[in-house]
Short mmCIF file of N, CA and C in Angstrom, two decimals:
data_model
loop_
_atom_site.label_atom_id
_atom_site.label_comp_id
_atom_site.label_asym_id
_atom_site.label_seq_id
_atom_site.Cartn_x
_atom_site.Cartn_y
_atom_site.Cartn_z
N MET A 27 1.23 -1.19 -0.37
CA MET A 27 -0.13 -0.16 -0.21
C MET A 27 1.04 0.90 0.24
N ARG A 28 1.44 2.41 -0.96
CA ARG A 28 1.15 3.40 -0.51
C ARG A 28 0.35 4.32 -0.32
N ARG A 29 2.25 5.64 0.31
CA ARG A 29 1.24 6.38 1.21
C ARG A 29 1.66 6.68 0.85
N GLY A 30 0.66 8.15 1.33
CA GLY A 30 1.05 9.90 0.29
C GLY A 30 2.04 10.20 1.18
N PRO A 31 2.82 11.30 0.59
CA PRO A 31 4.37 12.47 1.51
C PRO A 31 3.98 12.85 2.80
N ALA A 32 4.67 12.74 3.10
CA ALA A 32 5.55 12.96 4.52
C ALA A 32 4.29 14.62 5.20
N GLN A 33 3.41 14.06 5.78
CA GLN A 33 3.79 15.34 6.57
C GLN A 33 3.70 15.62 8.21
N LEU A 34 5.05 17.20 7.67
CA LEU A 34 6.02 17.57 8.82
C LEU A 34 4.48 17.77 10.45
N PRO A 35 5.31 17.25 11.19
CA PRO A 35 4.72 17.16 12.34
C PRO A 35 4.37 18.19 13.01
N ILE A 36 3.21 18.25 13.73
CA ILE A 36 2.21 19.80 13.81
C ILE A 36 3.73 19.77 15.39
N GLY A 37 3.89 20.24 16.04
CA GLY A 37 5.66 20.72 16.04
C GLY A 37 6.60 21.28 15.90
N LEU A 38 7.33 20.65 15.36
CA LEU A 38 7.87 21.04 14.15
C LEU A 38 7.94 22.01 13.41
N TYR A 39 5.93 21.86 12.89
CA TYR A 39 6.08 23.03 11.71
C TYR A 39 5.12 24.06 12.56
N LEU A 40 4.66 24.28 13.54
CA LEU A 40 4.45 25.43 14.84
C LEU A 40 6.22 26.05 15.30
N THR A 41 6.89 25.42 15.16
CA THR A 41 8.12 25.93 15.70
C THR A 41 9.04 26.72 13.57
N GLN A 42 8.59 25.98 13.77
CA GLN A 42 9.09 26.78 11.76
C GLN A 42 8.12 27.57 12.08
N VAL A 43 7.07 27.70 11.82
CA VAL A 43 6.41 28.94 11.74
C VAL A 43 6.18 30.70 13.03
N SER A 44 6.56 29.36 14.06
CA SER A 44 6.96 30.74 14.98
C SER A 44 8.26 31.52 14.60
N ARG A 45 9.43 30.63 14.34
CA ARG A 45 10.05 31.65 14.00
C ARG A 45 10.34 32.84 12.77
N THR A 46 9.84 32.35 12.24
CA THR A 46 9.75 33.37 11.22
C THR A 46 8.98 34.01 11.73
N VAL A 47 7.05 34.27 12.14
CA VAL A 47 6.55 35.14 13.01
C VAL A 47 7.73 35.88 13.99
N SER A 48 8.11 35.87 14.80
CA SER A 48 8.93 35.28 15.33
C SER A 48 9.96 36.87 14.46
N ARG A 49 10.31 36.63 13.90
CA ARG A 49 11.70 37.08 13.15
C ARG A 49 11.13 38.34 12.88
N ALA A 50 10.87 38.53 11.97
CA ALA A 50 9.09 38.87 11.53
C ALA A 50 9.00 40.46 11.91
N PHE A 51 8.73 40.32 13.06
CA PHE A 51 7.67 41.04 14.95
C PHE A 51 9.49 41.27 15.33
N ASP A 52 10.61 40.92 15.43
CA ASP A 52 11.34 41.56 15.88
C ASP A 52 12.18 42.53 15.64
N ASP A 53 11.84 42.13 13.46
CA ASP A 53 12.20 43.69 12.95
C ASP A 53 11.79 44.72 12.07
N ALA A 54 10.09 44.37 12.72
CA ALA A 54 9.27 45.22 13.00
C ALA A 54 9.78 46.72 13.53
N LEU A 55 9.91 45.33 15.15
CA LEU A 55 10.22 46.37 16.43
C LEU A 55 12.25 47.36 16.18
N ALA A 56 12.16 47.19 15.48
CA ALA A 56 14.35 46.97 15.34
C ALA A 56 13.36 48.50 14.21
N GLN A 57 12.82 48.50 13.22
CA GLN A 57 12.63 49.47 12.45
C GLN A 57 11.80 50.58 13.26
N ALA A 58 10.93 50.44 14.33
CA ALA A 58 10.48 51.40 14.88
C ALA A 58 11.52 52.29 16.01
N GLY A 59 12.66 51.56 16.02
CA GLY A 59 13.34 52.00 17.65
C GLY A 59 13.24 50.85 18.58
N GLY A 60 13.11 49.68 18.50
CA GLY A 60 12.74 49.14 19.45
C GLY A 60 12.85 46.91 19.72
N SER A 61 13.05 46.50 20.15
CA SER A 61 13.38 45.17 20.86
C SER A 61 11.87 44.14 21.24
N LEU A 62 12.04 43.24 21.40
CA LEU A 62 11.27 42.64 21.76
C LEU A 62 11.00 43.25 23.70
N PRO A 63 13.31 42.55 23.90
CA PRO A 63 12.13 43.13 25.43
C PRO A 63 11.60 43.73 26.06
N ALA A 64 12.74 45.21 25.47
CA ALA A 64 11.84 46.90 25.29
C ALA A 64 10.54 46.42 25.25
N TRP A 65 9.86 45.99 24.04
CA TRP A 65 8.37 46.61 24.02
C TRP A 65 7.92 45.83 25.33
N LEU A 66 7.59 44.41 25.70
CA LEU A 66 7.18 43.42 26.98
C LEU A 66 6.94 44.19 27.79
N VAL A 67 8.23 44.86 28.56
CA VAL A 67 8.13 45.51 29.77
C VAL A 67 8.13 47.26 29.45
N LEU A 68 7.68 47.78 28.74
CA LEU A 68 6.88 49.05 28.19
C LEU A 68 5.90 48.74 28.28
N LEU A 69 5.78 47.24 27.84
CA LEU A 69 3.58 47.33 27.81
C LEU A 69 3.27 46.43 28.14
N CYS A 70 4.07 45.94 29.75
CA CYS A 70 3.85 45.37 31.46
C CYS A 70 3.53 46.42 32.12
N MET A 71 4.74 47.37 31.78
CA MET A 71 4.39 48.77 32.98
C MET A 71 2.94 49.57 32.57
N LYS A 72 3.21 49.50 30.89
CA LYS A 72 1.44 50.73 31.15
C LYS A 72 -0.05 49.75 30.34
N THR A 73 -0.17 48.39 30.90
CA THR A 73 -0.86 47.91 30.67
C THR A 73 -1.32 47.14 32.22
N GLN A 74 -0.69 47.11 33.23
CA GLN A 74 -0.41 46.21 34.51
C GLN A 74 0.30 46.29 36.05
N ASN A 75 -0.65 46.68 36.22
CA ASN A 75 -0.12 47.68 38.43
C ASN A 75 0.98 46.69 38.65
N VAL A 76 2.78 46.86 38.65
CA VAL A 76 2.46 46.19 38.42
C VAL A 76 4.16 47.98 39.83
N ALA A 77 4.54 47.00 41.56
CA ALA A 77 4.85 47.76 42.05
C ALA A 77 6.36 47.97 42.01
N SER A 78 7.42 47.05 42.02
CA SER A 78 8.48 46.68 42.20
C SER A 78 9.48 45.60 40.88
N GLN A 79 10.77 45.98 40.55
CA GLN A 79 11.43 45.31 40.01
C GLN A 79 11.08 43.66 39.25
N ARG A 80 10.36 43.50 40.24
CA ARG A 80 10.49 41.62 40.53
C ARG A 80 9.60 41.75 40.33
N GLU A 81 7.99 42.32 40.82
CA GLU A 81 6.59 41.95 40.36
C GLU A 81 6.73 42.28 38.73
N LEU A 82 6.95 42.52 38.15
CA LEU A 82 7.61 43.37 37.18
C LEU A 82 7.85 42.04 35.94
N ALA A 83 9.26 40.91 36.98
CA ALA A 83 10.41 41.08 36.17
C ALA A 83 8.98 39.43 35.89
N ARG A 84 8.41 39.05 37.11
CA ARG A 84 7.34 38.53 37.52
C ARG A 84 6.13 38.21 35.74
N ALA A 85 5.34 39.33 35.74
CA ALA A 85 4.73 39.96 34.44
C ALA A 85 5.43 39.86 33.11
N VAL A 86 6.81 40.69 33.43
CA VAL A 86 6.82 40.04 31.88
C VAL A 86 7.30 38.64 31.39
N GLY A 87 7.75 38.13 32.72
CA GLY A 87 7.98 36.26 31.89
C GLY A 87 9.39 36.01 31.72
N VAL A 88 10.40 36.65 32.43
CA VAL A 88 11.25 36.59 32.54
C VAL A 88 12.30 36.60 34.31
N ARG A 89 12.95 35.45 33.98
CA ARG A 89 14.38 35.84 35.58
C ARG A 89 14.55 37.38 35.56
N ASP A 90 14.39 37.04 36.84
CA ASP A 90 15.21 39.22 38.03
C ASP A 90 16.54 39.77 36.68
N ALA A 91 17.62 38.82 37.31
CA ALA A 91 18.92 39.01 36.53
C ALA A 91 18.64 39.54 34.70
N THR A 92 18.00 38.70 34.01
CA THR A 92 17.29 38.87 32.94
C THR A 92 16.71 40.16 32.41
N LEU A 93 16.08 39.95 34.21
CA LEU A 93 14.62 41.48 32.96
C LEU A 93 16.09 42.72 33.20
N THR A 94 17.03 42.45 35.14
CA THR A 94 17.49 43.81 35.15
C THR A 94 18.99 43.78 33.73
N HIS A 95 19.80 43.11 33.34
CA HIS A 95 20.24 43.56 31.92
C HIS A 95 18.96 44.67 31.07
N HIS A 96 18.07 44.02 31.37
CA HIS A 96 16.92 44.99 29.90
C HIS A 96 16.99 46.70 30.88
N LEU A 97 16.78 45.79 32.34
CA LEU A 97 16.42 48.17 32.58
C LEU A 97 17.45 48.37 32.42
N ASN A 98 18.80 47.74 32.45
CA ASN A 98 19.65 48.92 32.71
C ASN A 98 19.81 49.77 31.09
N ALA A 99 19.34 48.42 30.02
CA ALA A 99 19.60 48.96 28.78
C ALA A 99 18.64 50.73 28.31
N MET A 100 17.24 50.21 29.02
CA MET A 100 16.65 51.05 28.55
C MET A 100 16.42 52.17 29.69
N GLU A 101 17.34 52.34 30.61
CA GLU A 101 17.59 54.11 32.00
C GLU A 101 18.32 54.49 31.30
N ARG A 102 19.72 53.17 30.27
CA ARG A 102 20.23 54.26 29.13
C ARG A 102 20.52 55.00 28.05
N SER A 103 19.09 54.32 27.28
CA SER A 103 18.71 54.36 26.72
C SER A 103 17.83 56.00 27.04
N GLY A 104 17.70 56.09 27.95
CA GLY A 104 16.80 57.17 28.26
C GLY A 104 15.20 57.25 28.59
N LEU A 105 15.28 56.08 28.63
CA LEU A 105 13.67 55.05 28.70
C LEU A 105 12.55 55.39 29.88
N LEU A 106 13.39 54.67 31.24
CA LEU A 106 12.43 54.99 32.34
C LEU A 106 13.81 55.30 33.30
N THR A 107 12.92 55.29 34.45
CA THR A 107 14.84 55.66 35.07
C THR A 107 13.73 54.35 37.13
N ARG A 108 14.70 54.32 37.64
CA ARG A 108 14.36 53.47 38.48
C ARG A 108 15.10 54.10 39.95
N ARG A 109 14.13 53.71 40.81
CA ARG A 109 15.07 54.59 42.35
C ARG A 109 14.76 53.45 43.62
N ARG A 110 15.79 53.89 43.81
CA ARG A 110 15.18 52.92 45.74
C ARG A 110 13.16 52.80 46.23
N ASP A 111 13.30 52.18 47.16
CA ASP A 111 11.76 52.36 47.73
C ASP A 111 11.92 53.48 49.06
N PRO A 112 11.69 54.05 49.27
CA PRO A 112 12.20 54.81 50.53
C PRO A 112 11.82 53.44 51.57
N ALA A 113 10.49 53.64 52.50
CA ALA A 113 10.04 52.51 52.83
C ALA A 113 10.55 50.70 52.78
N ASN A 114 11.47 51.05 51.58
CA ASN A 114 11.70 49.35 51.25
C ASN A 114 12.74 49.53 51.10
N ARG A 115 14.01 49.52 50.84
CA ARG A 115 15.71 49.46 50.03
C ARG A 115 15.98 48.89 49.10
N ARG A 116 15.09 47.82 48.85
CA ARG A 116 15.18 46.56 48.27
C ARG A 116 14.34 46.41 47.23
N VAL A 117 14.06 47.90 47.62
CA VAL A 117 12.45 47.14 45.90
C VAL A 117 13.20 47.97 45.01
N HIS A 118 13.17 48.39 43.72
CA HIS A 118 13.41 49.82 43.16
C HIS A 118 11.96 49.70 42.28
N VAL A 119 11.87 51.18 41.64
CA VAL A 119 10.06 51.71 42.08
C VAL A 119 10.65 51.93 40.34
N ILE A 120 10.54 52.01 39.53
CA ILE A 120 10.47 51.59 38.09
C ILE A 120 9.01 52.43 37.92
N GLU A 121 9.26 54.01 36.95
CA GLU A 121 8.81 54.88 36.38
C GLU A 121 8.18 54.90 34.49
N LEU A 122 8.30 55.52 34.27
CA LEU A 122 8.58 55.59 32.65
C LEU A 122 9.09 57.51 32.08
N THR A 123 9.71 57.13 31.05
CA THR A 123 10.29 59.04 31.56
C THR A 123 9.25 59.56 29.86
N GLU A 124 9.67 60.83 29.82
CA GLU A 124 8.09 61.25 28.74
C GLU A 124 9.44 60.49 27.12
N GLN A 125 10.54 59.88 27.20
CA GLN A 125 10.78 58.80 25.73
C GLN A 125 10.85 58.39 25.69
N GLY A 126 10.54 56.95 27.31
CA GLY A 126 9.46 56.35 27.74
C GLY A 126 7.79 56.02 26.29
N GLU A 127 7.57 56.64 27.43
CA GLU A 127 6.32 57.10 26.98
C GLU A 127 6.00 57.12 25.17
N SER A 128 6.82 58.60 24.55
CA SER A 128 7.88 58.61 22.73
C SER A 128 7.49 56.91 23.27
N ALA A 129 8.12 56.05 23.86
CA ALA A 129 8.32 54.45 22.53
C ALA A 129 7.79 53.47 23.04
N PHE A 130 6.48 53.76 23.41
CA PHE A 130 5.60 52.50 24.25
C PHE A 130 5.10 52.93 22.85
N LEU A 131 4.06 54.85 22.58
CA LEU A 131 2.87 54.93 21.12
C LEU A 131 3.75 53.73 20.61
N ARG A 132 5.14 54.15 19.98
CA ARG A 132 5.29 53.92 18.92
C ARG A 132 5.62 52.54 18.17
N LEU A 133 6.15 51.91 19.47
CA LEU A 133 5.93 50.36 19.63
C LEU A 133 3.99 49.42 19.76
N ARG A 134 3.54 49.91 20.24
CA ARG A 134 2.38 50.10 20.77
C ARG A 134 1.98 49.73 19.32
N ASP A 135 2.34 50.72 17.77
CA ASP A 135 1.61 51.35 16.67
C ASP A 135 2.22 50.82 16.14
N THR A 136 3.11 50.32 16.00
CA THR A 136 3.95 49.20 15.60
C THR A 136 3.29 47.85 15.70
N ALA A 137 3.24 46.84 17.35
CA ALA A 137 2.70 46.22 16.95
C ALA A 137 1.70 46.45 16.64
N ILE A 138 0.29 46.55 16.81
CA ILE A 138 -1.23 46.81 16.26
C ILE A 138 -1.00 46.88 15.16
N ALA A 139 0.25 46.86 14.16
CA ALA A 139 -0.16 47.06 12.31
C ALA A 139 0.54 46.07 12.20
N PHE A 140 1.57 44.91 12.87
CA PHE A 140 2.53 44.01 12.76
C PHE A 140 1.42 43.03 12.13
N ASP A 141 -0.10 43.27 13.67
CA ASP A 141 -1.19 42.63 13.93
C ASP A 141 -2.18 42.28 12.79
N THR A 142 -2.26 43.23 12.25
CA THR A 142 -3.06 43.57 11.08
C THR A 142 -2.68 43.01 9.85
N ARG A 143 -0.69 43.03 9.86
CA ARG A 143 -1.31 42.91 8.51
C ARG A 143 -1.07 40.82 9.01
N LEU A 144 -0.19 39.94 9.93
CA LEU A 144 -0.88 39.35 10.32
C LEU A 144 -2.15 38.51 9.96
N ARG A 145 -2.93 38.66 10.24
CA ARG A 145 -4.20 38.76 9.91
C ARG A 145 -4.65 39.09 8.95
N THR A 146 -3.74 39.56 8.35
CA THR A 146 -4.97 40.37 6.81
C THR A 146 -4.91 38.48 5.53
N GLY A 147 -6.23 38.06 5.06
CA GLY A 147 -6.77 37.04 4.77
C GLY A 147 -7.42 35.98 4.80
N LEU A 148 -7.56 36.61 6.34
CA LEU A 148 -7.91 36.16 7.88
C LEU A 148 -9.20 36.45 7.93
N GLY A 149 -10.22 35.95 8.44
CA GLY A 149 -11.16 35.75 8.50
C GLY A 149 -11.56 35.59 10.90
N GLU A 150 -12.26 36.16 11.29
CA GLU A 150 -12.99 36.50 12.73
C GLU A 150 -12.69 34.96 12.99
N ALA A 151 -13.77 34.38 12.20
CA ALA A 151 -13.65 32.47 13.19
C ALA A 151 -12.35 31.87 12.68
N GLU A 152 -11.36 32.69 11.13
CA GLU A 152 -10.45 31.83 11.59
C GLU A 152 -9.63 31.96 12.22
N ILE A 153 -9.34 33.24 12.71
CA ILE A 153 -8.56 33.44 14.05
C ILE A 153 -9.05 33.34 15.32
N ASP A 154 -10.00 32.56 15.46
CA ASP A 154 -11.09 32.13 17.37
C ASP A 154 -10.26 30.81 16.88
N ALA A 155 -10.24 30.28 15.73
CA ALA A 155 -9.94 28.49 15.78
C ALA A 155 -9.11 28.76 16.05
N LEU A 156 -7.57 29.21 14.84
CA LEU A 156 -6.17 29.04 15.28
C LEU A 156 -6.25 29.36 17.23
N ARG A 157 -6.31 31.15 17.09
CA ARG A 157 -6.10 30.80 18.68
C ARG A 157 -6.86 29.42 20.04
N ASP A 158 -7.80 29.02 19.47
CA ASP A 158 -8.23 27.48 20.00
C ASP A 158 -7.68 26.29 20.04
N GLY A 159 -6.54 26.52 18.68
CA GLY A 159 -6.06 25.14 18.31
C GLY A 159 -4.96 25.11 18.84
N LEU A 160 -4.28 26.80 18.92
CA LEU A 160 -3.50 26.85 19.43
C LEU A 160 -2.82 26.73 21.23
N ALA A 161 -3.51 27.37 21.13
CA ALA A 161 -4.39 26.92 23.17
C ALA A 161 -4.09 25.50 23.61
N ARG A 162 -4.81 24.78 23.15
CA ARG A 162 -5.36 23.50 22.55
C ARG A 162 -3.53 22.56 22.82
N LEU A 163 -2.50 23.43 21.57
CA LEU A 163 -2.13 22.56 21.49
C LEU A 163 -1.11 22.96 23.08
N ALA A 164 -1.27 24.52 23.11
CA ALA A 164 0.07 24.88 24.66
C ALA A 164 -0.52 23.96 25.99
N ALA A 165 -2.22 23.58 25.90
CA ALA A 165 -2.47 23.07 26.98
C ALA A 165 -2.27 21.03 27.00
N ASN A 166 -1.73 20.95 25.85
CA ASN A 166 -1.57 19.78 25.61
C ASN A 166 0.53 18.58 26.74
N VAL A 167 1.36 20.37 26.02
CA VAL A 167 2.08 20.19 27.33
C VAL A 167 2.60 20.95 28.10
N ALA A 168 1.75 22.03 28.97
CA ALA A 168 2.14 23.20 29.58
C ALA A 168 1.88 21.98 30.60
N THR A 169 3.59 22.61 31.63
CA THR A 169 2.95 21.94 33.47
C THR A 169 2.67 23.53 34.50
N GLY A 170 2.46 24.78 33.53
CA GLY A 170 2.20 25.55 34.40
C GLY A 170 2.21 26.76 32.88
N SER A 171 0.91 27.76 33.64
CA SER A 171 0.07 28.51 32.27
C SER A 171 1.15 29.66 30.86
N VAL A 172 0.98 29.22 29.80
CA VAL A 172 1.26 29.66 29.02
C VAL A 172 1.58 31.31 28.78
N GLY A 173 1.91 31.91 29.41
CA GLY A 173 2.65 33.58 28.85
C GLY A 173 1.47 34.19 29.09
N VAL A 174 0.91 34.21 30.59
CA VAL A 174 -0.02 34.48 31.37
C VAL A 174 0.42 35.14 32.61
N ALA A 175 0.10 36.95 32.95
CA ALA A 175 1.08 36.46 33.79
C ALA A 175 0.66 36.14 35.07
N ALA A 176 0.76 36.88 36.85
CA ALA A 176 0.34 35.80 38.25
C ALA A 176 -1.01 36.05 37.66
N GLY A 177 -1.63 37.30 37.58
CA GLY A 177 -2.35 38.62 37.40
C GLY A 177 -3.25 37.06 36.74
N GLY A 178 -3.70 36.12 35.47
CA GLY A 178 -4.25 36.18 34.69
C GLY A 178 -4.33 35.91 33.35
N SER A 179 -3.88 37.76 32.94
CA SER A 179 -3.69 38.07 32.28
C SER A 179 -2.71 38.48 31.06
N PRO A 180 -2.74 38.45 29.61
CA PRO A 180 -0.92 38.34 29.28
C PRO A 180 -1.14 39.61 29.10
N PRO A 181 -0.19 39.89 28.98
CA PRO A 181 0.43 41.82 29.42
C PRO A 181 0.89 42.61 27.92
N TRP A 182 0.30 41.59 27.39
CA TRP A 182 -0.41 42.44 26.00
C TRP A 182 -2.42 43.12 25.84
N ALA A 183 -3.12 43.17 27.55
CA ALA A 183 -4.05 42.35 27.93
C ALA A 183 -4.46 43.91 27.69
N GLY A 184 -5.36 44.69 26.27
CA GLY A 184 -5.39 45.93 25.85
C GLY A 184 -4.64 46.80 25.89
N LEU A 185 -3.95 45.77 24.96
CA LEU A 185 -3.12 46.97 24.12
C LEU A 185 -3.78 48.78 22.94
N ALA A 186 -4.52 47.76 22.79
CA ALA A 186 -5.39 48.42 21.70
C ALA A 186 -6.10 50.15 22.42
N GLY A 187 -6.50 49.72 23.12
CA GLY A 187 -7.41 50.55 24.35
C GLY A 187 -6.30 52.04 24.96
N THR A 188 -5.23 50.86 24.94
CA THR A 188 -4.34 50.99 25.70
C THR A 188 -3.80 53.36 24.77
#
C-alpha cells in the first residue's frame, strides 16, 4: 500500500512558523527603534499595575537578572528611571520617562500594524479557531500557564485601548 507524502509533525511546523513570525516581529520592532524585551517591559508597565522590579520580571515572564539587564539598557537609553523605594530599600521603583512614553506609543502602533498584517486574509472565525487550536496545543504540553502573568491576563491585554 502506497502512502502519500509524509507531513511535517505539527510541533516542528509550529516551531518553524513561530520562528518566521518572531523574526518578522523583531524586525518590525527594530525598525521602530525597539526590541521585543523593551516592548514587553513598556507594555507591562502601561497595562499592568506592577509595583516593583520583581513584579515586573514576573509579569514579563523572565528572571530577575534577565530583566535587570534589559532595564539597564532601557535606563541608559532614557526610557525609564529606577530608584529605591524609601520604605523598602531592597525594592526598585520603575517609572517611564517622557521618552519611554513616546517609545511605548511608537511600539504599540508597530505591534498593532504587525498584528493587522499577520491577520491578512483571515476572518474572525479563522482567528478564533487558530487561537483555540494553539491554546489546545499549549495545554497538551503545559506544566504551567503559557504567556499569562500571575494576574491571569497576558501582558498585551488591553493593548489597542491603551
